[in-house]
JSON list of C-alpha atoms and ligand atoms in Angstrom, two decimals:
[
{"chain": "Z", "resi": 1, "resn": "MET", "atom": "CA", "xyz": [-32.57, -3.15, -28.24]},
{"chain": "Z", "resi": 2, "resn": "LYS", "atom": "CA", "xyz": [-35.80, -4.36, -26.48]},
{"chain": "Z", "resi": 3, "resn": "LEU", "atom": "CA", "xyz": [-37.24, -1.95, -23.97]},
{"chain": "Z", "resi": 4, "resn": "THR", "atom": "CA", "xyz": [-36.98, -4.64, -21.14]},
{"chain": "Z", "resi": 5, "resn": "THR", "atom": "CA", "xyz": [-33.11, -4.69, -22.07]},
{"chain": "Z", "resi": 6, "resn": "ILE", "atom": "CA", "xyz": [-33.01, -0.92, -22.12]},
{"chain": "Z", "resi": 7, "resn": "VAL", "atom": "CA", "xyz": [-34.68, -0.48, -18.76]},
{"chain": "Z", "resi": 8, "resn": "LEU", "atom": "CA", "xyz": [-32.68, -3.36, -17.27]},
{"chain": "Z", "resi": 9, "resn": "SER", "atom": "CA", "xyz": [-29.36, -1.87, -18.25]},
{"chain": "Z", "resi": 10, "resn": "THR", "atom": "CA", "xyz": [-30.47, 1.50, -16.97]},
{"chain": "Z", "resi": 11, "resn": "LEU", "atom": "CA", "xyz": [-31.40, -0.01, -13.69]},
{"chain": "Z", "resi": 12, "resn": "LEU", "atom": "CA", "xyz": [-28.12, -1.84, -13.32]},
{"chain": "Z", "resi": 13, "resn": "ALA", "atom": "CA", "xyz": [-26.00, 1.35, -14.38]},
{"chain": "Z", "resi": 14, "resn": "LEU", "atom": "CA", "xyz": [-28.02, 3.25, -11.65]},
{"chain": "Z", "resi": 15, "resn": "VAL", "atom": "CA", "xyz": [-27.24, 0.67, -9.03]},
{"chain": "Z", "resi": 16, "resn": "PHE", "atom": "CA", "xyz": [-23.61, 0.76, -9.86]},
{"chain": "Z", "resi": 17, "resn": "SER", "atom": "CA", "xyz": [-23.15, 4.31, -9.84]},
{"chain": "Z", "resi": 18, "resn": "GLN", "atom": "CA", "xyz": [-25.02, 4.57, -6.57]},
{"chain": "Z", "resi": 19, "resn": "ASP", "atom": "CA", "xyz": [-22.42, 1.94, -5.16]},
{"chain": "Z", "resi": 20, "resn": "GLN", "atom": "CA", "xyz": [-19.52, 4.01, -6.54]},
{"chain": "Z", "resi": 21, "resn": "ASP", "atom": "CA", "xyz": [-21.05, 7.19, -4.78]},
{"chain": "Z", "resi": 22, "resn": "ASP", "atom": "CA", "xyz": [-21.37, 5.20, -1.55]},
{"chain": "Z", "resi": 23, "resn": "TYR", "atom": "CA", "xyz": [-17.79, 4.00, -1.63]},
{"chain": "Z", "resi": 24, "resn": "ARG", "atom": "CA", "xyz": [-16.65, 7.60, -2.29]},
{"chain": "Z", "resi": 25, "resn": "ARG", "atom": "CA", "xyz": [-18.48, 9.09, 0.64]},
{"chain": "Z", "resi": 26, "resn": "LEU", "atom": "CA", "xyz": [-16.90, 6.42, 2.92]},
{"chain": "Z", "resi": 27, "resn": "ARG", "atom": "CA", "xyz": [-13.45, 7.05, 1.45]},
{"chain": "Z", "resi": 28, "resn": "GLU", "atom": "CA", "xyz": [-14.04, 10.83, 2.09]},
{"chain": "Z", "resi": 29, "resn": "ASP", "atom": "CA", "xyz": [-15.20, 10.03, 5.73]},
{"chain": "Z", "resi": 30, "resn": "MET", "atom": "CA", "xyz": [-12.12, 7.69, 6.12]},
{"chain": "Z", "resi": 31, "resn": "VAL", "atom": "CA", "xyz": [-9.77, 10.43, 5.01]},
{"chain": "Z", "resi": 32, "resn": "LYS", "atom": "CA", "xyz": [-11.44, 13.04, 7.17]},
{"chain": "Z", "resi": 33, "resn": "THR", "atom": "CA", "xyz": [-11.96, 11.01, 10.48]},
{"chain": "Z", "resi": 34, "resn": "GLN", "atom": "CA", "xyz": [-8.84, 8.58, 10.51]},
{"chain": "Z", "resi": 35, "resn": "ILE", "atom": "CA", "xyz": [-6.24, 10.50, 8.45]},
{"chain": "Z", "resi": 36, "resn": "GLU", "atom": "CA", "xyz": [-6.55, 14.23, 8.36]},
{"chain": "Z", "resi": 37, "resn": "ALA", "atom": "CA", "xyz": [-7.71, 14.00, 12.17]},
{"chain": "Z", "resi": 38, "resn": "ARG", "atom": "CA", "xyz": [-4.39, 12.03, 12.97]},
{"chain": "Z", "resi": 39, "resn": "ASN", "atom": "CA", "xyz": [-2.31, 14.80, 11.53]},
{"chain": "Z", "resi": 40, "resn": "VAL", "atom": "CA", "xyz": [-1.21, 13.43, 8.00]},
{"chain": "Z", "resi": 41, "resn": "TYR", "atom": "CA", "xyz": [-1.17, 16.59, 5.89]},
{"chain": "Z", "resi": 42, "resn": "ASN", "atom": "CA", "xyz": [0.90, 15.61, 2.84]},
{"chain": "Z", "resi": 43, "resn": "ARG", "atom": "CA", "xyz": [-1.37, 16.70, -0.13]},
{"chain": "Z", "resi": 44, "resn": "ALA", "atom": "CA", "xyz": [-0.57, 13.88, -2.54]},
{"chain": "Z", "resi": 45, "resn": "THR", "atom": "CA", "xyz": [-1.16, 11.21, 0.11]},
{"chain": "Z", "resi": 46, "resn": "LEU", "atom": "CA", "xyz": [-4.47, 12.53, 0.94]},
{"chain": "Z", "resi": 47, "resn": "LYS", "atom": "CA", "xyz": [-5.42, 12.84, -2.69]},
{"chain": "Z", "resi": 48, "resn": "ALA", "atom": "CA", "xyz": [-4.30, 9.41, -3.32]},
{"chain": "Z", "resi": 49, "resn": "MET", "atom": "CA", "xyz": [-6.16, 7.97, -0.27]},
{"chain": "Z", "resi": 50, "resn": "ARG", "atom": "CA", "xyz": [-9.47, 9.60, -1.73]},
{"chain": "Z", "resi": 51, "resn": "THR", "atom": "CA", "xyz": [-8.86, 8.11, -5.14]},
{"chain": "Z", "resi": 52, "resn": "VAL", "atom": "CA", "xyz": [-7.84, 4.47, -4.60]},
{"chain": "Z", "resi": 53, "resn": "PRO", "atom": "CA", "xyz": [-10.77, 2.17, -4.26]},
{"chain": "Z", "resi": 54, "resn": "ARG", "atom": "CA", "xyz": [-9.80, 0.33, -1.21]},
{"chain": "Z", "resi": 55, "resn": "HIS", "atom": "CA", "xyz": [-12.97, -1.78, -1.28]},
{"chain": "Z", "resi": 56, "resn": "GLU", "atom": "CA", "xyz": [-11.39, -3.42, -4.56]},
{"chain": "Z", "resi": 57, "resn": "PHE", "atom": "CA", "xyz": [-8.33, -4.73, -2.77]},
{"chain": "Z", "resi": 58, "resn": "VAL", "atom": "CA", "xyz": [-10.28, -6.69, -0.06]},
{"chain": "Z", "resi": 59, "resn": "PRO", "atom": "CA", "xyz": [-12.17, -10.05, -0.48]},
{"chain": "Z", "resi": 60, "resn": "GLU", "atom": "CA", "xyz": [-15.82, -9.80, -1.43]},
{"chain": "Z", "resi": 61, "resn": "TYR", "atom": "CA", "xyz": [-16.93, -10.66, 1.99]},
{"chain": "Z", "resi": 62, "resn": "MET", "atom": "CA", "xyz": [-14.89, -7.83, 3.42]},
{"chain": "Z", "resi": 63, "resn": "LYS", "atom": "CA", "xyz": [-15.88, -5.11, 1.14]},
{"chain": "Z", "resi": 64, "resn": "ALA", "atom": "CA", "xyz": [-18.51, -3.57, 3.60]},
{"chain": "Z", "resi": 65, "resn": "TYR", "atom": "CA", "xyz": [-15.72, -3.18, 6.04]},
{"chain": "Z", "resi": 66, "resn": "ALA", "atom": "CA", "xyz": [-13.24, -1.76, 3.52]},
{"chain": "Z", "resi": 67, "resn": "TYR", "atom": "CA", "xyz": [-13.21, 1.91, 4.92]},
{"chain": "Z", "resi": 68, "resn": "GLU", "atom": "CA", "xyz": [-13.02, 1.09, 8.71]},
{"chain": "Z", "resi": 69, "resn": "ASP", "atom": "CA", "xyz": [-10.22, 2.13, 10.86]},
{"chain": "Z", "resi": 70, "resn": "ARG", "atom": "CA", "xyz": [-8.47, -1.45, 11.00]},
{"chain": "Z", "resi": 71, "resn": "PRO", "atom": "CA", "xyz": [-6.64, -3.88, 9.05]},
{"chain": "Z", "resi": 72, "resn": "LEU", "atom": "CA", "xyz": [-8.56, -6.60, 7.49]},
{"chain": "Z", "resi": 73, "resn": "SER", "atom": "CA", "xyz": [-7.83, -10.30, 6.59]},
{"chain": "Z", "resi": 74, "resn": "ILE", "atom": "CA", "xyz": [-6.85, -10.77, 2.72]},
{"chain": "Z", "resi": 75, "resn": "GLY", "atom": "CA", "xyz": [-6.53, -14.61, 3.05]},
{"chain": "Z", "resi": 76, "resn": "ASN", "atom": "CA", "xyz": [-3.19, -16.66, 3.22]},
{"chain": "Z", "resi": 77, "resn": "GLY", "atom": "CA", "xyz": [-2.78, -15.40, 6.97]},
{"chain": "Z", "resi": 78, "resn": "GLN", "atom": "CA", "xyz": [-2.03, -11.84, 5.65]},
{"chain": "Z", "resi": 79, "resn": "THR", "atom": "CA", "xyz": [-3.45, -8.47, 6.17]},
{"chain": "Z", "resi": 80, "resn": "ILE", "atom": "CA", "xyz": [-4.06, -5.18, 4.42]},
{"chain": "Z", "resi": 81, "resn": "SER", "atom": "CA", "xyz": [-2.76, -2.43, 6.67]},
{"chain": "Z", "resi": 82, "resn": "GLN", "atom": "CA", "xyz": [-5.26, 0.06, 8.54]},
{"chain": "Z", "resi": 83, "resn": "PRO", "atom": "CA", "xyz": [-5.80, 2.86, 6.30]},
{"chain": "Z", "resi": 84, "resn": "TYR", "atom": "CA", "xyz": [-3.98, 5.38, 8.58]},
{"chain": "Z", "resi": 85, "resn": "ILE", "atom": "CA", "xyz": [-0.99, 3.19, 8.56]},
{"chain": "Z", "resi": 86, "resn": "VAL", "atom": "CA", "xyz": [-0.99, 3.18, 4.82]},
{"chain": "Z", "resi": 87, "resn": "ALA", "atom": "CA", "xyz": [-1.22, 7.03, 4.75]},
{"chain": "Z", "resi": 88, "resn": "PHE", "atom": "CA", "xyz": [1.47, 7.41, 7.39]},
{"chain": "Z", "resi": 89, "resn": "MET", "atom": "CA", "xyz": [4.12, 5.40, 5.46]},
{"chain": "Z", "resi": 90, "resn": "THR", "atom": "CA", "xyz": [3.09, 7.20, 2.15]},
{"chain": "Z", "resi": 91, "resn": "SER", "atom": "CA", "xyz": [3.56, 10.49, 3.50]},
{"chain": "Z", "resi": 92, "resn": "VAL", "atom": "CA", "xyz": [6.53, 9.86, 5.81]},
{"chain": "Z", "resi": 93, "resn": "ILE", "atom": "CA", "xyz": [8.73, 8.88, 2.71]},
{"chain": "Z", "resi": 94, "resn": "ASN", "atom": "CA", "xyz": [7.69, 12.38, 1.16]},
{"chain": "Z", "resi": 95, "resn": "PRO", "atom": "CA", "xyz": [6.92, 10.77, -2.40]},
{"chain": "Z", "resi": 96, "resn": "LYS", "atom": "CA", "xyz": [7.50, 13.00, -5.53]},
{"chain": "Z", "resi": 97, "resn": "PRO", "atom": "CA", "xyz": [6.10, 12.60, -9.04]},
{"chain": "Z", "resi": 98, "resn": "ASP", "atom": "CA", "xyz": [9.39, 11.41, -10.38]},
{"chain": "Z", "resi": 99, "resn": "ASP", "atom": "CA", "xyz": [10.18, 8.81, -7.73]},
{"chain": "Z", "resi": 100, "resn": "ARG", "atom": "CA", "xyz": [10.73, 5.32, -8.38]},
{"chain": "Z", "resi": 101, "resn": "ILE", "atom": "CA", "xyz": [9.84, 3.33, -5.24]},
{"chain": "Z", "resi": 102, "resn": "LEU", "atom": "CA", "xyz": [10.23, -0.28, -4.00]},
{"chain": "Z", "resi": 103, "resn": "GLU", "atom": "CA", "xyz": [7.60, -1.83, -1.83]},
{"chain": "Z", "resi": 104, "resn": "ILE", "atom": "CA", "xyz": [8.39, -5.20, -0.14]},
{"chain": "Z", "resi": 105, "resn": "GLY", "atom": "CA", "xyz": [5.17, -7.23, 0.83]},
{"chain": "Z", "resi": 106, "resn": "THR", "atom": "CA", "xyz": [2.59, -6.52, -1.91]},
{"chain": "Z", "resi": 107, "resn": "GLY", "atom": "CA", "xyz": [-0.23, -8.23, -0.09]},
{"chain": "Z", "resi": 108, "resn": "SER", "atom": "CA", "xyz": [-3.51, -7.02, -1.49]},
{"chain": "Z", "resi": 109, "resn": "GLY", "atom": "CA", "xyz": [-1.92, -4.48, -3.71]},
{"chain": "Z", "resi": 110, "resn": "TYR", "atom": "CA", "xyz": [-3.57, -1.41, -1.93]},
{"chain": "Z", "resi": 111, "resn": "GLN", "atom": "CA", "xyz": [-0.25, 0.20, -0.44]},
{"chain": "Z", "resi": 112, "resn": "ALA", "atom": "CA", "xyz": [1.19, 0.08, -4.10]},
{"chain": "Z", "resi": 113, "resn": "ALA", "atom": "CA", "xyz": [-1.72, 1.61, -5.83]},
{"chain": "Z", "resi": 114, "resn": "VAL", "atom": "CA", "xyz": [-1.64, 4.43, -3.30]},
{"chain": "Z", "resi": 115, "resn": "LEU", "atom": "CA", "xyz": [1.97, 5.01, -4.04]},
{"chain": "Z", "resi": 116, "resn": "ALA", "atom": "CA", "xyz": [1.32, 4.64, -7.83]},
{"chain": "Z", "resi": 117, "resn": "GLU", "atom": "CA", "xyz": [-1.08, 7.40, -7.98]},
{"chain": "Z", "resi": 118, "resn": "ILE", "atom": "CA", "xyz": [1.71, 9.86, -6.54]},
{"chain": "Z", "resi": 119, "resn": "VAL", "atom": "CA", "xyz": [4.92, 8.59, -8.23]},
{"chain": "Z", "resi": 120, "resn": "HIS", "atom": "CA", "xyz": [6.42, 7.60, -11.62]},
{"chain": "Z", "resi": 121, "resn": "SER", "atom": "CA", "xyz": [6.83, 3.88, -10.92]},
{"chain": "Z", "resi": 122, "resn": "VAL", "atom": "CA", "xyz": [6.36, 1.30, -8.20]},
{"chain": "Z", "resi": 123, "resn": "TYR", "atom": "CA", "xyz": [8.22, -2.02, -7.84]},
{"chain": "Z", "resi": 124, "resn": "THR", "atom": "CA", "xyz": [6.56, -4.38, -5.69]},
{"chain": "Z", "resi": 125, "resn": "ILE", "atom": "CA", "xyz": [7.58, -7.95, -4.40]},
{"chain": "Z", "resi": 126, "resn": "GLU", "atom": "CA", "xyz": [5.53, -10.40, -2.70]},
{"chain": "Z", "resi": 127, "resn": "ILE", "atom": "CA", "xyz": [6.66, -13.80, -1.24]},
{"chain": "Z", "resi": 128, "resn": "ILE", "atom": "CA", "xyz": [3.13, -15.88, -1.44]},
{"chain": "Z", "resi": 129, "resn": "PRO", "atom": "CA", "xyz": [2.40, -16.65, -5.09]},
{"chain": "Z", "resi": 130, "resn": "GLU", "atom": "CA", "xyz": [-1.55, -16.47, -4.84]},
{"chain": "Z", "resi": 131, "resn": "LEU", "atom": "CA", "xyz": [-1.41, -13.07, -3.49]},
{"chain": "Z", "resi": 132, "resn": "ALA", "atom": "CA", "xyz": [1.16, -11.75, -5.92]},
{"chain": "Z", "resi": 133, "resn": "ASP", "atom": "CA", "xyz": [-1.06, -13.11, -8.91]},
{"chain": "Z", "resi": 134, "resn": "LYS", "atom": "CA", "xyz": [-4.07, -11.71, -7.35]},
{"chain": "Z", "resi": 135, "resn": "ALA", "atom": "CA", "xyz": [-2.41, -8.24, -6.93]},
{"chain": "Z", "resi": 136, "resn": "LYS", "atom": "CA", "xyz": [-0.92, -8.54, -10.48]},
{"chain": "Z", "resi": 137, "resn": "ALA", "atom": "CA", "xyz": [-4.59, -9.20, -11.94]},
{"chain": "Z", "resi": 138, "resn": "LYS", "atom": "CA", "xyz": [-6.04, -6.42, -9.83]},
{"chain": "Z", "resi": 139, "resn": "PHE", "atom": "CA", "xyz": [-3.49, -3.88, -11.01]},
{"chain": "Z", "resi": 140, "resn": "GLU", "atom": "CA", "xyz": [-4.29, -4.75, -14.62]},
{"chain": "Z", "resi": 141, "resn": "SER", "atom": "CA", "xyz": [-8.05, -4.55, -14.13]},
{"chain": "Z", "resi": 142, "resn": "LEU", "atom": "CA", "xyz": [-7.76, -1.08, -12.45]},
{"chain": "Z", "resi": 143, "resn": "ASN", "atom": "CA", "xyz": [-5.23, 0.12, -15.23]},
{"chain": "Z", "resi": 144, "resn": "TYR", "atom": "CA", "xyz": [-2.12, 0.78, -12.93]},
{"chain": "Z", "resi": 145, "resn": "SER", "atom": "CA", "xyz": [0.41, 0.61, -15.70]},
{"chain": "Z", "resi": 146, "resn": "ASN", "atom": "CA", "xyz": [3.14, 1.96, -13.47]},
{"chain": "Z", "resi": 147, "resn": "ILE", "atom": "CA", "xyz": [3.32, -0.87, -10.99]},
{"chain": "Z", "resi": 148, "resn": "TYR", "atom": "CA", "xyz": [5.89, -3.71, -11.63]},
{"chain": "Z", "resi": 149, "resn": "THR", "atom": "CA", "xyz": [5.41, -7.09, -9.64]},
{"chain": "Z", "resi": 150, "resn": "LYS", "atom": "CA", "xyz": [7.74, -9.89, -8.67]},
{"chain": "Z", "resi": 151, "resn": "THR", "atom": "CA", "xyz": [6.97, -13.01, -6.83]},
{"chain": "Z", "resi": 152, "resn": "GLY", "atom": "CA", "xyz": [9.72, -14.04, -4.28]},
{"chain": "Z", "resi": 153, "resn": "ASP", "atom": "CA", "xyz": [11.78, -12.97, -1.28]},
{"chain": "Z", "resi": 154, "resn": "GLY", "atom": "CA", "xyz": [11.95, -9.31, -0.95]},
{"chain": "Z", "resi": 155, "resn": "TYR", "atom": "CA", "xyz": [15.12, -9.59, 1.37]},
{"chain": "Z", "resi": 156, "resn": "HIS", "atom": "CA", "xyz": [17.31, -9.20, -1.77]},
{"chain": "Z", "resi": 157, "resn": "GLY", "atom": "CA", "xyz": [15.39, -6.05, -3.12]},
{"chain": "Z", "resi": 158, "resn": "TRP", "atom": "CA", "xyz": [15.19, -5.45, -6.85]},
{"chain": "Z", "resi": 159, "resn": "PRO", "atom": "CA", "xyz": [18.89, -4.96, -7.65]},
{"chain": "Z", "resi": 160, "resn": "GLU", "atom": "CA", "xyz": [18.30, -4.82, -11.56]},
{"chain": "Z", "resi": 161, "resn": "GLU", "atom": "CA", "xyz": [16.18, -1.70, -10.85]},
{"chain": "Z", "resi": 162, "resn": "ALA", "atom": "CA", "xyz": [18.26, -0.04, -8.17]},
{"chain": "Z", "resi": 163, "resn": "PRO", "atom": "CA", "xyz": [18.62, 2.65, -6.73]},
{"chain": "Z", "resi": 164, "resn": "PHE", "atom": "CA", "xyz": [15.29, 3.67, -5.50]},
{"chain": "Z", "resi": 165, "resn": "ASP", "atom": "CA", "xyz": [14.16, 7.03, -4.13]},
{"chain": "Z", "resi": 166, "resn": "ALA", "atom": "CA", "xyz": [12.22, 5.36, -1.42]},
{"chain": "Z", "resi": 167, "resn": "ILE", "atom": "CA", "xyz": [11.53, 1.79, 0.01]},
{"chain": "Z", "resi": 168, "resn": "VAL", "atom": "CA", "xyz": [8.52, 0.84, 1.70]},
{"chain": "Z", "resi": 169, "resn": "VAL", "atom": "CA", "xyz": [8.47, -2.56, 3.68]},
{"chain": "Z", "resi": 170, "resn": "THR", "atom": "CA", "xyz": [5.16, -3.73, 5.00]},
{"chain": "Z", "resi": 171, "resn": "ALA", "atom": "CA", "xyz": [6.18, -6.89, 6.75]},
{"chain": "Z", "resi": 172, "resn": "ALA", "atom": "CA", "xyz": [8.29, -7.00, 9.86]},
{"chain": "Z", "resi": 173, "resn": "PRO", "atom": "CA", "xyz": [11.93, -8.33, 9.99]},
{"chain": "Z", "resi": 174, "resn": "ASP", "atom": "CA", "xyz": [14.14, -8.46, 13.14]},
{"chain": "Z", "resi": 175, "resn": "GLU", "atom": "CA", "xyz": [16.60, -6.23, 11.53]},
{"chain": "Z", "resi": 176, "resn": "VAL", "atom": "CA", "xyz": [16.88, -4.05, 8.31]},
{"chain": "Z", "resi": 177, "resn": "PRO", "atom": "CA", "xyz": [17.64, -6.18, 5.35]},
{"chain": "Z", "resi": 178, "resn": "GLU", "atom": "CA", "xyz": [21.15, -5.11, 4.22]},
{"chain": "Z", "resi": 179, "resn": "PRO", "atom": "CA", "xyz": [20.51, -5.28, 0.51]},
{"chain": "Z", "resi": 180, "resn": "LEU", "atom": "CA", "xyz": [17.61, -2.69, 0.91]},
{"chain": "Z", "resi": 181, "resn": "ILE", "atom": "CA", "xyz": [19.87, -0.22, 2.23]},
{"chain": "Z", "resi": 182, "resn": "GLU", "atom": "CA", "xyz": [22.34, -0.73, -0.58]},
{"chain": "Z", "resi": 183, "resn": "GLN", "atom": "CA", "xyz": [19.56, -0.20, -2.95]},
{"chain": "Z", "resi": 184, "resn": "LEU", "atom": "CA", "xyz": [18.60, 3.27, -1.67]},
{"chain": "Z", "resi": 185, "resn": "ARG", "atom": "CA", "xyz": [19.93, 6.30, -3.64]},
{"chain": "Z", "resi": 186, "resn": "GLU", "atom": "CA", "xyz": [21.59, 9.19, -1.98]},
{"chain": "Z", "resi": 187, "resn": "GLY", "atom": "CA", "xyz": [18.86, 11.27, -0.06]},
{"chain": "Z", "resi": 188, "resn": "GLY", "atom": "CA", "xyz": [16.57, 8.10, -0.29]},
{"chain": "Z", "resi": 189, "resn": "ARG", "atom": "CA", "xyz": [13.93, 7.09, 2.56]},
{"chain": "Z", "resi": 190, "resn": "LEU", "atom": "CA", "xyz": [13.38, 3.62, 3.68]},
{"chain": "Z", "resi": 191, "resn": "VAL", "atom": "CA", "xyz": [10.25, 2.99, 6.15]},
{"chain": "Z", "resi": 192, "resn": "ILE", "atom": "CA", "xyz": [10.08, -0.26, 7.85]},
{"chain": "Z", "resi": 193, "resn": "PRO", "atom": "CA", "xyz": [8.64, -2.10, 10.85]},
{"chain": "Z", "resi": 194, "resn": "ILE", "atom": "CA", "xyz": [11.38, -3.67, 13.08]},
{"chain": "Z", "resi": 195, "resn": "GLY", "atom": "CA", "xyz": [10.88, -6.13, 15.91]},
{"chain": "Z", "resi": 196, "resn": "PRO", "atom": "CA", "xyz": [9.71, -9.48, 17.02]},
{"chain": "Z", "resi": 197, "resn": "LYS", "atom": "CA", "xyz": [7.03, -11.85, 15.35]},
{"chain": "Z", "resi": 198, "resn": "TYR", "atom": "CA", "xyz": [3.39, -11.34, 16.32]},
{"chain": "Z", "resi": 199, "resn": "SER", "atom": "CA", "xyz": [4.33, -8.86, 18.71]},
{"chain": "Z", "resi": 200, "resn": "VAL", "atom": "CA", "xyz": [4.92, -4.91, 19.03]},
{"chain": "Z", "resi": 201, "resn": "GLN", "atom": "CA", "xyz": [7.56, -3.61, 16.56]},
{"chain": "Z", "resi": 202, "resn": "SER", "atom": "CA", "xyz": [8.87, -0.33, 15.98]},
{"chain": "Z", "resi": 203, "resn": "LEU", "atom": "CA", "xyz": [8.26, 1.87, 12.74]},
{"chain": "Z", "resi": 204, "resn": "GLN", "atom": "CA", "xyz": [11.45, 3.32, 11.74]},
{"chain": "Z", "resi": 205, "resn": "LEU", "atom": "CA", "xyz": [12.48, 5.65, 9.03]},
{"chain": "Z", "resi": 206, "resn": "LEU", "atom": "CA", "xyz": [16.04, 5.35, 7.68]},
{"chain": "Z", "resi": 207, "resn": "THR", "atom": "CA", "xyz": [17.43, 8.42, 5.49]},
{"chain": "Z", "resi": 208, "resn": "MET", "atom": "CA", "xyz": [20.46, 8.05, 3.36]},
{"chain": "Z", "resi": 209, "resn": "LYS", "atom": "CA", "xyz": [22.97, 10.87, 3.71]},
{"chain": "Z", "resi": 210, "resn": "ASP", "atom": "CA", "xyz": [26.46, 11.06, 2.56]},
{"chain": "Z", "resi": 211, "resn": "GLY", "atom": "CA", "xyz": [26.40, 7.41, 2.23]},
{"chain": "Z", "resi": 212, "resn": "LYS", "atom": "CA", "xyz": [25.33, 6.70, 5.83]},
{"chain": "Z", "resi": 213, "resn": "THR", "atom": "CA", "xyz": [21.87, 6.02, 7.10]},
{"chain": "Z", "resi": 214, "resn": "SER", "atom": "CA", "xyz": [20.31, 7.84, 10.15]},
{"chain": "Z", "resi": 215, "resn": "ILE", "atom": "CA", "xyz": [17.45, 6.14, 12.01]},
{"chain": "Z", "resi": 216, "resn": "LYS", "atom": "CA", "xyz": [14.51, 7.66, 13.44]},
{"chain": "Z", "resi": 217, "resn": "ASN", "atom": "CA", "xyz": [11.97, 5.51, 15.51]},
{"chain": "Z", "resi": 218, "resn": "LEU", "atom": "CA", "xyz": [8.35, 6.61, 14.72]},
{"chain": "Z", "resi": 219, "resn": "PHE", "atom": "CA", "xyz": [5.93, 4.74, 16.67]},
{"chain": "Z", "resi": 220, "resn": "PRO", "atom": "CA", "xyz": [4.83, 1.34, 17.71]},
{"chain": "Z", "resi": 221, "resn": "VAL", "atom": "CA", "xyz": [3.19, -1.15, 15.09]},
{"chain": "Z", "resi": 222, "resn": "ARG", "atom": "CA", "xyz": [2.00, -4.64, 14.54]},
{"chain": "Z", "resi": 223, "resn": "PHE", "atom": "CA", "xyz": [2.90, -6.05, 11.10]},
{"chain": "Z", "resi": 224, "resn": "VAL", "atom": "CA", "xyz": [2.75, -9.67, 9.88]},
{"chain": "Z", "resi": 225, "resn": "PRO", "atom": "CA", "xyz": [6.19, -11.26, 10.01]},
{"chain": "Z", "resi": 226, "resn": "PHE", "atom": "CA", "xyz": [8.74, -10.85, 7.24]},
{"chain": "Z", "resi": 227, "resn": "THR", "atom": "CA", "xyz": [9.35, -14.47, 6.20]},
{"chain": "Z", "resi": 228, "resn": "ARG", "atom": "CA", "xyz": [12.17, -15.84, 4.01]},
{"chain": "Z", "resi": 229, "resn": "ASP", "atom": "CA", "xyz": [12.06, -18.70, 1.15]},
{"chain": "M", "resi": 1, "resn": "SAH", "atom": "N1", "xyz": [1.39, -3.79, 1.52]},
{"chain": "M", "resi": 1, "resn": "SAH", "atom": "C1", "xyz": [0.25, -4.65, 1.90]},
{"chain": "M", "resi": 1, "resn": "SAH", "atom": "C2", "xyz": [0.37, -5.44, 3.05]},
{"chain": "M", "resi": 1, "resn": "SAH", "atom": "C3", "xyz": [0.34, -6.85, 3.17]},
{"chain": "M", "resi": 1, "resn": "SAH", "atom": "S1", "xyz": [0.80, -7.71, 4.72]},
{"chain": "M", "resi": 1, "resn": "SAH", "atom": "C4", "xyz": [-1.16, -4.18, 1.32]},
{"chain": "M", "resi": 1, "resn": "SAH", "atom": "O1", "xyz": [-1.42, -2.96, 1.16]},
{"chain": "M", "resi": 1, "resn": "SAH", "atom": "O2", "xyz": [-2.11, -4.98, 1.54]},
{"chain": "M", "resi": 1, "resn": "SAH", "atom": "C5", "xyz": [2.60, -7.93, 4.31]},
{"chain": "M", "resi": 1, "resn": "SAH", "atom": "C6", "xyz": [2.96, -9.11, 3.17]},
{"chain": "M", "resi": 1, "resn": "SAH", "atom": "O3", "xyz": [4.24, -9.20, 2.97]},
{"chain": "M", "resi": 1, "resn": "SAH", "atom": "C7", "xyz": [2.13, -10.24, 3.07]},
{"chain": "M", "resi": 1, "resn": "SAH", "atom": "O4", "xyz": [1.50, -10.43, 1.96]},
{"chain": "M", "resi": 1, "resn": "SAH", "atom": "C8", "xyz": [3.49, -11.35, 3.14]},
{"chain": "M", "resi": 1, "resn": "SAH", "atom": "O5", "xyz": [3.17, -12.45, 2.49]},
{"chain": "M", "resi": 1, "resn": "SAH", "atom": "C9", "xyz": [4.51, -10.36, 2.67]},
{"chain": "M", "resi": 1, "resn": "SAH", "atom": "N2", "xyz": [5.78, -10.69, 2.99]},
{"chain": "M", "resi": 1, "resn": "SAH", "atom": "C10", "xyz": [6.40, -11.36, 4.06]},
{"chain": "M", "resi": 1, "resn": "SAH", "atom": "N3", "xyz": [7.60, -11.57, 4.15]},
{"chain": "M", "resi": 1, "resn": "SAH", "atom": "C11", "xyz": [8.11, -11.15, 2.83]},
{"chain": "M", "resi": 1, "resn": "SAH", "atom": "C12", "xyz": [9.30, -11.20, 1.77]},
{"chain": "M", "resi": 1, "resn": "SAH", "atom": "N4", "xyz": [10.51, -11.64, 2.44]},
{"chain": "M", "resi": 1, "resn": "SAH", "atom": "N5", "xyz": [9.25, -10.81, 0.70]},
{"chain": "M", "resi": 1, "resn": "SAH", "atom": "C13", "xyz": [8.10, -10.23, 0.22]},
{"chain": "M", "resi": 1, "resn": "SAH", "atom": "N6", "xyz": [6.91, -10.32, 0.88]},
{"chain": "M", "resi": 1, "resn": "SAH", "atom": "C14", "xyz": [6.87, -10.77, 1.88]}
]
């Protein structure tokens, strides 16, 4: 190898690792000031939020804002949720290592990646083909081999893979899609924003016990609408 090549590649490696260090610091800050400070204590969730490179899930021009306390645009009129909301929804379903989880609304793929750090497998459905394809490529490039993707209307869930230990819905319908309730196993948890389009919705937690669901209203949120094919 020529000396110039060696010098250049060493420099590149240095700049790259400097970048990774910067992102790690931003991520640590995000977890401390936005998530722990708002009382999310679930250890597996905190660890996953410290691990997943959120900047990899936003468009290039948004990378500088990836660790800020807000949702960001990901194109096609959709958004990646605020980090705190992702952490809260993850912790509220109390994910366990053996769990199989269904997510409706893949979007950027970030929420699915956070879940995939904790559980056995994540099944995620996205209705916009461009976003579904981009997320799938991202999972491959980051080596998430336990995330399974599907393009289509998540209203119907993923019956072939049901029942699920938990279901996370990241777009807001007017009411809980019946097929999702049917695909929740006994003891399963479903977290979902319910309410009108482009307005304030209520984040709800449904728990399946003795074949019946109980509903708990958590807090007001604003998600993109749940659309239908
Ligand atoms: N979980 C995502 C958030 C994406 S926003 C993330 O971490 O980035 C919600 C997503 O739900 C959008 O991409 C939208 O296209 C998708 N969506 C809306 N209605 C849907 C439906 N019926 N089935 C599947 N995906 C849907």
